[in-house]
């Protein structure tokens, strides 16, 4: 079939002259003298989509200043007034859903089917959900107040969805925002900024600074920021924690993972195989909670792996604008090289590799879905986050053994348990040290559920009521009233 129509998205890019810049105090900035630009590329074709402005310290200062100036009035609005803006943003995201999806796919390389059916609807639902919270905020969170200005740094794997996870709770709770998208993926954040204008959001409530990690570091170091929220690699998360230590800024981190996908011998095998397609091959495996370690019970190991290999053969890798494609391109050449190196090393260390022959287009940043067997739990490939479509397979004897292997990493973001024995599933869930444990499913996200990690997967939660507390602190007024014998009415 013909690839999906990308003309409206191309026209949108052309209207902007292919230039993607910071959005500060309700306006896209005009870069000053001798600006630095870097290319925005389509990883599936190598085609240049436009150029992205590298923000300067001046821009970051201006963005923080605008966010500060807007914050008091924004927080002083009754919750139901903030809700109106969030509902308006939701409606406009729905209205422009198609444009969002195509831009996301052109920019990131993920299949249009995923951006259209998962990323954009989930991002929209997140704003809708948080509009509801804003509406009941004054009662539900009486005695709490916003931190103030939130500095938010996000990765490239779900550009719009990660924006939603950060921006929606911050705005609902009365914080204002300075957000930096990843340098690889800027397009949908630009469209989101336009929507904020269309929704009539007061100037300075949402600000966007474009640029690479250096701009991220400026946000982390800025005195005018009260709360930092970061999603990305464990290495940068660790650095941000160090850099912000002692600064008084509140911090939440959502980092890497090496999540186990555990299949017991009594599981519904066909469903477990299908679930795995979702767990490790969804979004080219560029998912922080990807089920990248398959733990299969010994007695079904051979038959399960055989079925899985057969299922993998049917996956289609290719042009992400073709809606029949299962895996698109990985985000860039750096990521492609990283995946290739890690897998080559694993094979050198003794892993057996299965890939679909000639699966990938010859041009563009494609990596085929990959199964590695003959892997030990302590091997590098079973410990390091690959962030690609690469599954390591390990066998286990019994329930105890499964828990021990599952917990044997530095991470603890997510896990899946596949069994028909509900008692065993309910024993497994608390025994696994992970922020979320899915039973007979995987990669399920709900705006109403807190998501976050144990150990080196980070701390703090995003989503649900827990996620809102990450943007609130006990207020001065409530401290006074708690101390006073005459409580506030
Ligand atoms: P990945 O390995 O997935 O690219 P990173 O952790 O490097 O993840 O990037 C996630 C986000 O963090 C991006 O927006 C990136 O620009 C930003 N970033 C990178 N380095 C720093 C830094 N030193 N300080 C703050 N932000 C950074």
Coordinates of C-alpha atoms and ligand atoms in Angstrom, one line a residue:
X1 CA 0.0 0.0 0.0
X2 CA 1.0 3.6 -0.6
X3 CA 2.5 5.4 2.4
X4 CA 0.2 7.7 4.3
X5 CA -0.2 11.3 3.0
X6 CA 2.4 13.6 4.5
X7 CA 1.6 16.7 2.5
X8 CA -0.2 18.7 5.2
X9 CA 2.8 18.0 7.6
X10 CA 5.2 19.1 4.9
X11 CA 3.2 22.3 4.3
X12 CA 3.2 23.0 8.0
X13 CA 7.0 22.7 8.1
X14 CA 7.3 24.9 5.0
X15 CA 5.2 27.6 6.5
X16 CA 7.8 27.8 9.3
X17 CA 10.6 28.0 6.7
X18 CA 11.9 24.7 8.2
X19 CA 13.0 26.6 11.3
X20 CA 12.3 25.4 14.8
X21 CA 13.0 27.8 17.6
X22 CA 12.3 28.5 21.3
X23 CA 8.9 29.7 22.4
X24 CA 9.1 32.2 25.1
X25 CA 6.4 34.4 26.7
X26 CA 3.8 33.4 24.1
X27 CA 6.0 33.9 21.1
X28 CA 8.5 32.0 18.9
X29 CA 11.8 33.9 19.3
X30 CA 13.8 35.5 16.6
X31 CA 17.4 34.3 17.1
X32 CA 20.0 37.0 17.7
X33 CA 23.4 37.5 16.0
X34 CA 25.1 34.5 14.5
X35 CA 22.7 31.9 15.8
X36 CA 23.8 28.2 15.9
X37 CA 21.5 25.7 14.2
X38 CA 21.5 22.0 13.9
X39 CA 19.6 19.8 11.5
X40 CA 16.3 18.1 12.2
X41 CA 16.4 14.8 10.3
X42 CA 14.0 12.1 9.3
X43 CA 15.9 8.9 10.5
X44 CA 14.0 6.7 8.1
X45 CA 15.4 8.5 5.0
X46 CA 18.2 10.7 6.2
X47 CA 16.3 13.6 4.7
X48 CA 16.7 17.0 6.3
X49 CA 13.4 18.3 7.7
X50 CA 14.6 21.6 8.8
X51 CA 16.9 23.2 11.3
X52 CA 16.7 23.6 15.1
X53 CA 17.9 26.7 17.0
X54 CA 20.5 26.1 19.7
X55 CA 19.2 28.3 22.5
X56 CA 21.7 30.5 24.5
X57 CA 21.9 31.4 28.2
X58 CA 20.0 34.6 27.3
X59 CA 17.1 32.6 25.9
X60 CA 17.0 30.3 29.0
X61 CA 17.1 33.4 31.2
X62 CA 14.2 35.0 29.3
X63 CA 12.2 31.7 29.4
X64 CA 12.6 31.4 33.2
X65 CA 11.8 35.1 33.6
X66 CA 8.6 34.7 31.7
X67 CA 7.6 31.6 33.6
X68 CA 8.3 33.4 36.9
X69 CA 6.3 36.5 35.9
X70 CA 3.3 34.3 34.9
X71 CA 3.4 31.9 37.8
X72 CA 1.6 33.8 40.6
X73 CA -1.4 34.7 38.5
X74 CA -1.6 31.2 37.1
X75 CA -1.5 29.6 40.5
X76 CA -4.0 32.2 41.8
X77 CA -6.6 31.1 39.3
X78 CA -9.3 28.8 40.8
X79 CA -8.6 25.2 39.6
X80 CA -11.6 25.1 37.4
X81 CA -10.3 28.1 35.5
X82 CA -7.0 26.3 34.8
X83 CA -9.1 23.3 33.8
X84 CA -10.7 25.3 31.1
X85 CA -7.3 25.9 29.5
X86 CA -6.4 22.3 29.8
X87 CA -9.6 21.2 28.2
X88 CA -9.1 23.6 25.4
X89 CA -5.6 22.2 24.8
X90 CA -7.1 18.7 24.8
X91 CA -9.6 19.6 22.2
X92 CA -7.0 21.3 20.0
X93 CA -4.7 18.3 20.2
X94 CA -7.7 16.1 19.1
X95 CA -8.4 18.6 16.2
X96 CA -4.7 18.4 15.1
X97 CA -4.2 14.7 15.9
X98 CA -3.4 13.7 12.3
X99 CA -0.8 16.5 12.0
X100 CA 0.8 15.6 15.3
X101 CA 1.0 11.9 14.3
X102 CA 2.6 12.5 10.9
X103 CA 5.1 15.1 12.3
X104 CA 6.0 12.6 15.1
X105 CA 6.7 9.8 12.6
X106 CA 8.7 12.0 10.2
X107 CA 10.8 13.3 13.1
X108 CA 11.3 10.2 15.2
X109 CA 11.0 7.3 12.7
X110 CA 8.3 5.4 14.6
X111 CA 5.5 3.7 12.7
X112 CA 2.6 6.0 11.8
X113 CA 0.3 3.3 13.2
X114 CA 1.9 3.8 16.6
X115 CA 2.0 7.6 16.6
X116 CA -1.6 7.7 15.3
X117 CA -3.1 5.0 17.6
X118 CA -0.9 5.3 20.7
X119 CA 1.3 8.4 21.1
X120 CA -1.2 11.1 20.2
X121 CA -4.3 9.6 21.8
X122 CA -2.3 8.9 25.0
X123 CA -0.9 12.4 25.1
X124 CA -4.3 13.9 24.6
X125 CA -5.8 11.6 27.3
X126 CA -3.2 12.8 29.6
X127 CA -4.2 16.4 29.3
X128 CA -7.9 15.5 29.5
X129 CA -7.2 13.5 32.7
X130 CA -5.3 16.4 34.3
X131 CA -7.9 18.9 33.3
X132 CA -10.2 16.9 35.5
X133 CA -7.7 17.1 38.4
X134 CA -7.4 20.8 38.0
X135 CA -11.1 21.1 38.3
X136 CA -11.1 19.5 41.8
X137 CA -7.6 20.7 42.8
X138 CA -8.7 23.3 45.3
X139 CA -10.6 20.7 47.4
X140 CA -8.5 17.6 46.8
X141 CA -5.2 19.3 47.4
X142 CA -6.2 21.8 50.1
X143 CA -3.1 22.7 52.1
X144 CA -0.7 22.3 49.1
X145 CA 0.8 24.8 46.7
X146 CA 2.8 24.6 43.5
X147 CA 6.6 24.7 43.6
X148 CA 6.6 27.6 41.2
X149 CA 8.6 27.2 37.9
X150 CA 9.2 23.7 36.7
X151 CA 12.2 23.0 34.4
X152 CA 11.5 19.9 32.4
X153 CA 13.8 17.9 30.2
X154 CA 12.6 15.1 28.0
X155 CA 13.9 12.4 25.7
X156 CA 13.3 11.6 22.0
X157 CA 11.5 8.2 22.2
X158 CA 8.0 9.6 22.8
X159 CA 8.4 13.3 22.1
X160 CA 4.8 14.4 22.5
X161 CA 3.8 11.9 25.1
X162 CA 6.7 12.8 27.4
X163 CA 5.8 16.4 26.9
X164 CA 2.2 15.6 28.0
X165 CA 3.5 13.6 31.1
X166 CA 5.5 16.6 32.1
X167 CA 3.4 19.6 31.2
X168 CA -0.1 18.5 32.1
X169 CA 0.5 17.8 35.8
X170 CA 2.6 21.0 36.1
X171 CA 0.0 23.2 34.7
X172 CA -2.9 21.5 36.5
X173 CA -1.2 22.2 39.9
X174 CA -0.4 25.9 39.1
X175 CA 3.2 25.6 38.2
X176 CA 4.6 27.3 35.0
X177 CA 6.9 25.5 32.7
X178 CA 10.3 25.8 30.9
X179 CA 10.5 22.6 28.8
X180 CA 13.4 21.4 26.7
X181 CA 12.7 18.6 24.1
X182 CA 15.4 16.3 23.0
X183 CA 17.7 17.7 20.3
X184 CA 16.6 14.8 17.9
X185 CA 12.9 15.5 18.1
X186 CA 11.4 19.0 18.1
X187 CA 8.5 19.1 15.7
X188 CA 5.5 18.1 17.8
X189 CA 6.6 20.4 20.7
X190 CA 6.6 23.3 18.2
X191 CA 3.0 22.4 17.2
X192 CA 2.1 22.1 20.9
X193 CA 3.4 25.6 21.5
X194 CA 1.1 26.9 18.7
X195 CA -1.8 25.2 20.3
X196 CA -1.1 26.9 23.6
X197 CA -1.5 30.2 21.7
X198 CA -4.7 29.0 20.0
X199 CA -6.0 27.9 23.4
X200 CA -5.4 31.4 24.8
X201 CA -3.1 30.1 27.5
X202 CA -1.7 33.1 29.3
X203 CA 1.8 34.2 28.1
X204 CA 4.7 32.7 30.0
X205 CA 2.8 29.7 31.4
X206 CA 4.3 27.4 28.9
X207 CA 7.8 28.1 27.5
X208 CA 9.9 26.0 25.3
X209 CA 13.7 26.1 24.8
X210 CA 15.2 24.2 21.9
X211 CA 18.8 22.8 21.9
X212 CA 21.0 20.0 23.1
X213 CA 22.2 18.8 26.5
X214 CA 24.1 22.1 27.1
X215 CA 20.7 23.9 27.2
X216 CA 19.5 21.2 29.5
X217 CA 22.4 21.9 31.8
X218 CA 21.5 25.6 31.8
X219 CA 18.0 24.7 33.0
X220 CA 19.4 22.4 35.7
X221 CA 21.7 25.2 37.0
X222 CA 19.2 28.1 36.8
X223 CA 18.4 29.8 40.1
X224 CA 15.0 30.8 39.0
X225 CA 13.7 27.2 38.8
X226 CA 12.0 25.5 41.7
X227 CA 11.4 22.0 40.4
X228 CA 13.2 19.8 38.0
X229 CA 11.7 16.9 36.2
X230 CA 13.8 14.7 33.9
X231 CA 13.2 11.7 31.7
X232 CA 16.2 10.2 30.0
X233 CA 19.3 8.1 30.5
X234 CA 20.5 6.9 33.9
X235 CA 23.9 8.6 33.3
X236 CA 22.4 12.1 32.7
X237 CA 19.9 11.5 35.5
X238 CA 22.8 10.8 37.9
X239 CA 24.6 13.9 36.7
X240 CA 21.5 16.1 37.1
X241 CA 21.0 14.8 40.7
X242 CA 24.6 15.8 41.5
X243 CA 24.4 19.2 39.8
X244 CA 21.2 20.1 41.6
X245 CA 22.2 18.7 45.0
X246 CA 22.0 21.4 47.6
X247 CA 20.2 23.9 45.3
X248 CA 16.9 23.5 47.0
X249 CA 15.2 22.4 43.8
X250 CA 12.8 19.5 44.0
X251 CA 13.7 16.7 41.6
X252 CA 12.0 13.7 40.0
X253 CA 13.9 11.4 37.6
X254 CA 12.5 8.8 35.2
X255 CA 15.5 6.8 33.9
X256 CA 16.5 3.5 32.3
X257 CA 15.3 0.0 32.7
X258 CA 16.0 -3.6 31.9
X259 CA 12.6 -5.0 32.6
X260 CA 12.0 -8.7 32.9
X261 CA 9.2 -10.5 31.0
X262 CA 8.5 -13.7 32.9
X263 CA 6.7 -16.6 31.3
X264 CA 5.7 -19.6 33.4
X265 CA 5.0 -23.0 32.0
X266 CA 1.2 -22.7 32.6
X267 CA 0.9 -19.4 30.6
X268 CA -1.3 -19.0 27.6
X269 CA 1.7 -19.3 25.3
X270 CA 0.2 -17.7 22.1
X271 CA -0.9 -14.6 24.1
X272 CA 2.5 -14.5 25.8
X273 CA 4.3 -14.5 22.4
X274 CA 2.0 -11.8 21.1
X275 CA 2.5 -9.8 24.3
X276 CA 6.2 -9.9 23.7
X277 CA 5.9 -8.3 20.3
X278 CA 4.4 -5.4 22.2
X279 CA 7.0 -5.6 25.0
X280 CA 10.2 -5.5 23.0
X281 CA 9.4 -4.5 19.4
X282 CA 6.9 -1.7 20.1
X283 CA 8.6 1.6 19.2
X284 CA 11.7 -0.3 18.0
X285 CA 12.3 -1.2 21.6
X286 CA 13.1 2.4 22.4
X287 CA 11.0 2.3 25.5
X288 CA 12.3 2.8 29.0
X289 CA 10.1 0.0 30.3
X290 CA 10.6 -2.4 27.4
X291 CA 10.5 -6.1 28.3
X292 CA 14.1 -6.6 27.2
X293 CA 14.9 -9.7 29.3
X294 CA 12.7 -12.7 28.5
X295 CA 12.7 -15.2 31.4
X296 CA 11.1 -18.5 30.3
X297 CA 10.5 -21.5 32.5
X298 CA 12.9 -24.4 31.6
X299 CA 10.1 -26.9 30.7
X300 CA 8.7 -24.7 27.9
X301 CA 11.9 -22.9 26.9
X302 CA 12.5 -24.6 23.5
X303 CA 8.9 -24.5 22.2
X304 CA 8.4 -21.0 23.4
X305 CA 11.6 -19.6 21.7
X306 CA 10.7 -21.5 18.5
X307 CA 7.2 -19.9 18.4
X308 CA 8.7 -16.5 19.1
X309 CA 11.2 -16.8 16.3
X310 CA 8.4 -17.7 13.9
X311 CA 6.4 -14.7 15.1
X312 CA 9.4 -12.5 14.6
X313 CA 9.7 -13.6 11.0
X314 CA 6.3 -12.0 10.3
X315 CA 7.3 -8.6 11.5
X316 CA 7.7 -5.9 8.8
X317 CA 10.4 -3.4 9.1
X318 CA 10.4 -0.4 6.8
X319 CA 9.0 3.0 5.9
X320 CA 7.3 4.2 9.0
X321 CA 4.8 6.2 7.0
X322 CA 3.4 2.9 5.6
X323 CA 0.7 1.9 8.0
X324 CA 1.3 -1.8 7.6
X325 CA 4.8 -1.5 9.0
X326 CA 5.5 -2.9 12.5
X327 CA 9.0 -1.4 13.1
X328 CA 10.2 1.9 11.8
X329 CA 13.6 3.5 12.0
X330 CA 15.6 4.0 15.3
X331 CA 16.0 7.7 16.1
X332 CA 19.5 8.4 14.7
X333 CA 22.8 7.1 13.6
X334 CA 24.3 7.4 17.1
X335 CA 21.6 5.1 18.5
X336 CA 21.9 2.7 15.6
X337 CA 25.7 2.4 16.2
X338 CA 25.1 1.9 19.9
X339 CA 22.7 -0.9 19.3
X340 CA 24.9 -2.6 16.7
X341 CA 28.0 -2.4 19.0
X342 CA 26.2 -3.9 22.0
X343 CA 24.7 -6.8 20.0
X344 CA 28.0 -7.5 18.2
X345 CA 29.8 -7.6 21.6
X346 CA 27.1 -10.0 23.0
X347 CA 27.6 -12.3 20.1
X348 CA 31.4 -12.2 20.6
X349 CA 30.8 -13.0 24.3
X350 CA 28.9 -16.2 23.2
X351 CA 25.2 -15.2 22.6
X352 CA 23.4 -16.9 19.7
X353 CA 21.7 -14.4 17.5
X354 CA 18.4 -14.6 15.5
X355 CA 17.4 -11.8 13.1
X356 CA 15.2 -11.6 10.0
X357 CA 17.4 -11.8 7.0
X358 CA 17.3 -8.7 4.7
X359 CA 14.5 -7.3 6.9
X360 CA 15.6 -3.7 6.7
X361 CA 15.7 -1.1 4.0
X362 CA 19.3 -0.4 3.0
X363 CA 19.0 3.4 3.5
X364 CA 18.1 5.0 6.9
X365 CA 18.6 4.1 10.5
X366 CA 17.1 0.6 10.7
X367 CA 17.9 -2.2 13.0
X368 CA 16.1 -5.6 12.7
X369 CA 14.2 -7.2 15.5
X370 CA 16.7 -9.5 17.3
X371 CA 16.6 -12.4 19.7
X372 CA 19.7 -13.4 21.6
X373 CA 19.8 -16.8 23.4
X374 CA 22.6 -18.5 25.3
X375 CA 22.6 -15.4 27.6
X376 CA 23.5 -15.6 31.3
X377 CA 21.7 -13.2 33.7
X378 CA 25.0 -11.5 34.6
X379 CA 26.1 -11.0 31.0
X380 CA 26.6 -7.4 29.9
X381 CA 23.7 -7.7 27.3
X382 CA 21.4 -8.8 30.1
X383 CA 22.4 -5.9 32.4
X384 CA 22.8 -2.9 30.1
X385 CA 19.8 -1.0 28.6
X386 CA 20.1 -1.4 24.8
X387 CA 17.1 0.8 23.9
X388 CA 16.6 -1.1 20.7
X389 CA 14.6 -4.1 19.3
X390 CA 16.9 -6.6 21.1
X391 CA 15.6 -9.3 23.3
X392 CA 17.9 -11.4 25.6
X393 CA 16.5 -14.8 26.5
X394 CA 17.2 -16.5 29.9
X395 CA 15.7 -19.7 31.3
X396 CA 14.6 -20.2 34.9
X397 CA 13.7 -23.3 37.0
X398 CA 11.0 -22.2 39.5
X399 CA 9.3 -19.2 41.0
X400 CA 12.1 -18.4 43.4
X401 CA 14.6 -18.5 40.6
X402 CA 12.5 -16.2 38.5
X403 CA 12.3 -13.6 41.2
X404 CA 16.0 -13.7 41.8
X405 CA 16.9 -13.3 38.2
X406 CA 14.2 -10.6 37.7
X407 CA 15.7 -8.5 40.5
X408 CA 19.3 -9.0 39.5
X409 CA 19.8 -5.7 37.7
X410 CA 20.6 -2.1 38.8
X411 CA 17.1 -1.1 37.5
X412 CA 13.6 -1.5 38.6
X413 CA 11.2 0.2 36.2
X414 CA 8.7 -2.4 35.1
X415 CA 8.0 -6.2 34.8
X416 CA 5.6 -8.6 33.2
X417 CA 4.4 -11.9 34.7
X418 CA 2.7 -14.3 32.4
X419 CA 0.8 -17.2 34.1
X420 CA -2.8 -18.6 34.4
X421 CA -2.2 -19.0 38.2
X422 CA -3.5 -15.8 39.7
X423 CA -2.2 -16.7 43.2
X424 CA 1.3 -17.0 41.8
X425 CA 0.9 -13.8 39.9
X426 CA -0.1 -12.0 43.0
X427 CA 2.9 -13.4 44.9
X428 CA 5.2 -12.4 42.1
X429 CA 4.0 -8.8 41.8
X430 CA 5.3 -7.5 45.2
X431 CA 8.4 -9.8 45.1
X432 CA 9.7 -8.0 42.0
X433 CA 11.3 -4.7 42.8
X434 CA 9.8 -2.6 40.0
X435 CA 7.5 0.4 39.8
X436 CA 4.9 -1.4 37.8
X437 CA 4.3 -5.1 37.4
X438 CA 1.9 -6.1 34.5
X439 CA 0.1 -9.4 34.7
X440 CA -0.6 -11.1 31.4
X441 CA 0.0 -7.9 29.5
X442 CA 2.7 -5.3 29.0
X443 CA 3.3 -1.6 28.1
X444 CA 0.0 -0.5 29.5
X445 CA -0.2 3.1 30.5
X446 CA -3.1 5.0 32.2
X447 CA -3.0 8.7 33.0
X448 CA -4.6 7.7 36.4
X449 CA -1.7 5.4 37.4
X450 CA 1.6 6.5 38.9
X451 CA 4.6 5.4 36.7
X452 CA 8.2 5.4 37.9
X453 CA 11.1 3.4 39.1
X454 CA 13.0 1.6 41.9
X455 CA 16.8 1.9 42.3
X456 CA 18.6 3.3 39.2
X457 CA 15.4 3.6 37.3
X458 CA 14.8 6.8 39.2
X459 CA 12.3 8.2 41.7
X460 CA 9.1 10.1 41.9
X461 CA 6.0 9.1 40.0
X462 CA 4.3 10.5 36.9
X463 CA 0.6 10.0 36.4
X464 CA -2.3 9.8 38.8
X465 CA -2.6 11.4 42.2
X466 CA 1.0 10.5 43.0
X467 CA 2.2 12.4 40.0
X468 CA 0.5 15.5 41.1
X469 CA 2.2 15.5 44.5
X470 CA 5.5 15.6 42.5
X471 CA 4.5 19.2 41.6
X472 CA 3.2 20.3 45.0
X473 CA 4.5 21.1 48.4
X474 CA 2.7 21.6 51.7
X475 CA 1.7 25.3 51.9
X476 CA 2.6 27.9 54.4
X477 CA -1.1 28.6 55.1
X478 CA -1.7 24.9 55.9
X479 CA 1.3 24.8 58.2
X480 CA -0.1 27.7 60.1
X481 CA -3.5 26.2 60.3
X482 CA -2.2 22.8 61.4
X483 CA -0.3 24.6 64.2
X484 CA -3.2 26.7 65.3
X485 CA -5.9 25.3 67.5
X486 CA -8.5 27.2 65.4
X487 CA -8.3 25.4 62.1
X488 CA -9.3 27.2 59.0
X489 CA -13.0 26.7 58.1
Ligands
LIG1 P1 19.4 9.6 25.4 O1 20.6 8.7 25.8 O2 18.1 8.8 25.4 O3 19.6 10.5 24.3 P2 19.9 11.6 27.4 O4 19.7 11.3 28.8 O5 21.2 11.8 26.8 O6 19.1 10.4 26.7 O7 18.9 12.8 26.9 C1 17.7 13.1 27.5 C2 17.5 14.6 27.5 O8 18.5 15.1 28.4 C3 17.7 15.3 26.2 O9 16.7 16.4 26.2 C4 19.1 15.9 26.3 O10 19.3 17.0 25.5 C5 19.2 16.2 27.8 N1 20.5 16.3 28.3 C6 21.7 15.7 27.9 N2 22.7 16.0 28.6 C7 22.3 16.9 29.6 C8 22.9 17.5 30.7 N3 24.1 17.4 31.0 N4 22.1 18.3 31.5 C9 20.7 18.4 31.3 N5 20.1 17.8 30.3 C10 20.9 17.0 29.4

